């Protein structure tokens, strides 16, 4: 029975890692602080005070 639990956990870990590696975010370029220069939010939204 212990082997069944180990197999289930290993399959779950493999599924999670495989899903993570196949996600679009891992295929994109790395994010650098220069990408957000002049932005108030991590999404790159401009600061309302600068308008």
Coordinates of N, CA and C in Angstrom, one line a residue:
X1 N 0.8 -1.2 0.0 CA 0.0 0.0 0.0 C 0.9 1.3 0.0
X2 N 2.0 1.2 0.7 CA 2.9 2.3 0.7 C 3.4 2.7 -0.7
X3 N 3.7 1.6 -1.5 CA 4.1 1.9 -2.8 C 3.1 2.6 -3.7
X4 N 1.8 2.4 -3.4 CA 0.8 3.1 -4.2 C 0.8 4.5 -3.8
X5 N 1.0 4.9 -2.5 CA 1.0 6.3 -2.1 C 2.2 7.0 -2.7
X6 N 3.4 6.3 -2.8 CA 4.6 6.9 -3.3 C 4.4 7.1 -4.8
X7 N 3.8 6.1 -5.5 CA 3.5 6.3 -7.0 C 2.6 7.5 -7.2
X8 N 1.5 7.6 -6.4 CA 0.6 8.7 -6.6 C 1.2 10.0 -6.4
X9 N 2.0 10.2 -5.4 CA 2.7 11.4 -5.1 C 3.7 11.7 -6.2
X10 N 4.5 10.7 -6.7 CA 5.4 11.0 -7.8 C 4.7 11.4 -9.0
X11 N 3.6 10.7 -9.4 CA 2.8 11.1 -10.5 C 2.3 12.6 -10.4
X12 N 1.9 12.9 -9.2 CA 1.4 14.3 -9.0 C 2.5 15.3 -9.2
X13 N 3.7 15.0 -8.7 CA 4.8 15.9 -8.8 C 5.2 16.1 -10.3
X14 N 5.3 15.0 -11.0 CA 5.6 15.0 -12.4 C 4.6 15.8 -13.2
X15 N 3.3 15.6 -12.8 CA 2.2 16.4 -13.5 C 2.4 17.9 -13.3
X16 N 2.7 18.3 -12.0 CA 2.8 19.7 -11.7 C 4.0 20.3 -12.4
X17 N 5.2 19.6 -12.3 CA 6.4 20.1 -13.0 C 6.2 20.2 -14.5
X18 N 5.6 19.2 -15.1 CA 5.3 19.2 -16.5 C 4.4 20.3 -16.9
X19 N 3.4 20.6 -16.1 CA 2.5 21.7 -16.4 C 3.2 23.0 -16.3
X20 N 4.0 23.1 -15.3 CA 4.8 24.4 -15.1 C 5.8 24.6 -16.3
X21 N 6.4 23.6 -16.7 CA 7.4 23.7 -17.8 C 6.8 24.0 -19.1
X22 N 5.6 23.6 -19.3 CA 4.9 23.8 -20.6 C 4.0 25.0 -20.6
X23 N 4.0 25.8 -19.5 CA 3.2 27.0 -19.5 C 3.8 28.1 -20.4
X24 N 3.0 29.0 -20.9 CA 3.5 30.0 -21.8 C 4.5 31.0 -21.1
X25 N 4.3 31.1 -19.8 CA 5.2 32.1 -19.1 C 6.6 31.6 -19.0
X26 N 6.8 30.3 -19.0 CA 8.2 29.8 -19.0 C 8.9 29.9 -20.4
X27 N 8.1 30.1 -21.4 CA 8.7 30.2 -22.8 C 9.0 31.6 -23.1
X28 N 8.5 32.6 -22.4 CA 8.8 34.0 -22.6 C 10.1 34.4 -22.2
X29 N 10.4 35.7 -22.4 CA 11.7 36.2 -22.0 C 11.7 36.6 -20.5
X30 N 12.8 36.7 -19.9 CA 12.9 37.0 -18.5 C 12.5 38.5 -18.3
X31 N 11.9 38.7 -17.2 CA 11.5 40.1 -16.9 C 12.6 40.8 -16.1
X32 N 12.9 42.0 -16.5 CA 13.9 42.8 -15.9 C 13.3 44.1 -15.3
X33 N 14.0 44.7 -14.3 CA 13.5 45.9 -13.7 C 13.3 47.0 -14.8
X34 N 14.1 47.0 -15.8 CA 14.0 48.1 -16.8 C 12.7 48.0 -17.6
X35 N 12.0 46.9 -17.6 CA 10.7 46.7 -18.2 C 9.7 47.6 -17.5
X36 N 9.9 47.9 -16.3 CA 8.9 48.6 -15.5 C 9.3 50.0 -15.1
X37 N 10.3 50.5 -15.8 CA 10.8 51.9 -15.5 C 9.7 52.9 -15.7
X38 N 9.4 53.7 -14.7 CA 8.3 54.7 -14.8 C 7.0 54.1 -14.5
X39 N 6.9 52.9 -14.0 CA 5.6 52.3 -13.7 C 5.4 52.2 -12.2
X40 N 4.2 52.3 -11.7 CA 3.9 52.2 -10.3 C 3.6 50.8 -9.9
X41 N 3.1 50.0 -10.9 CA 2.6 48.7 -10.6 C 3.4 47.7 -11.4
X42 N 3.6 46.5 -10.9 CA 4.3 45.4 -11.6 C 3.8 45.1 -13.0
X43 N 2.5 45.4 -13.2 CA 1.9 45.1 -14.5 C 2.4 46.2 -15.6
X44 N 3.0 47.3 -15.1 CA 3.5 48.3 -16.1 C 2.6 49.4 -16.2
X45 N 1.6 49.5 -15.4 CA 0.6 50.6 -15.4 C 1.3 51.9 -15.1
X46 N 1.0 53.0 -15.8 CA 1.7 54.3 -15.5 C 1.2 54.9 -14.2
X47 N 2.0 55.7 -13.6 CA 1.6 56.4 -12.4 C 0.6 57.4 -12.7
X48 N -0.5 57.5 -11.9 CA -1.5 58.6 -12.1 C -0.9 60.0 -11.9
X49 N 0.1 60.1 -11.0 CA 0.6 61.4 -10.7 C 1.5 61.9 -11.8
X50 N 1.9 61.1 -12.8 CA 2.8 61.5 -13.9 C 2.0 62.0 -15.1
X51 N 0.7 61.9 -15.0 CA -0.1 62.3 -16.2 C -0.3 63.8 -16.2

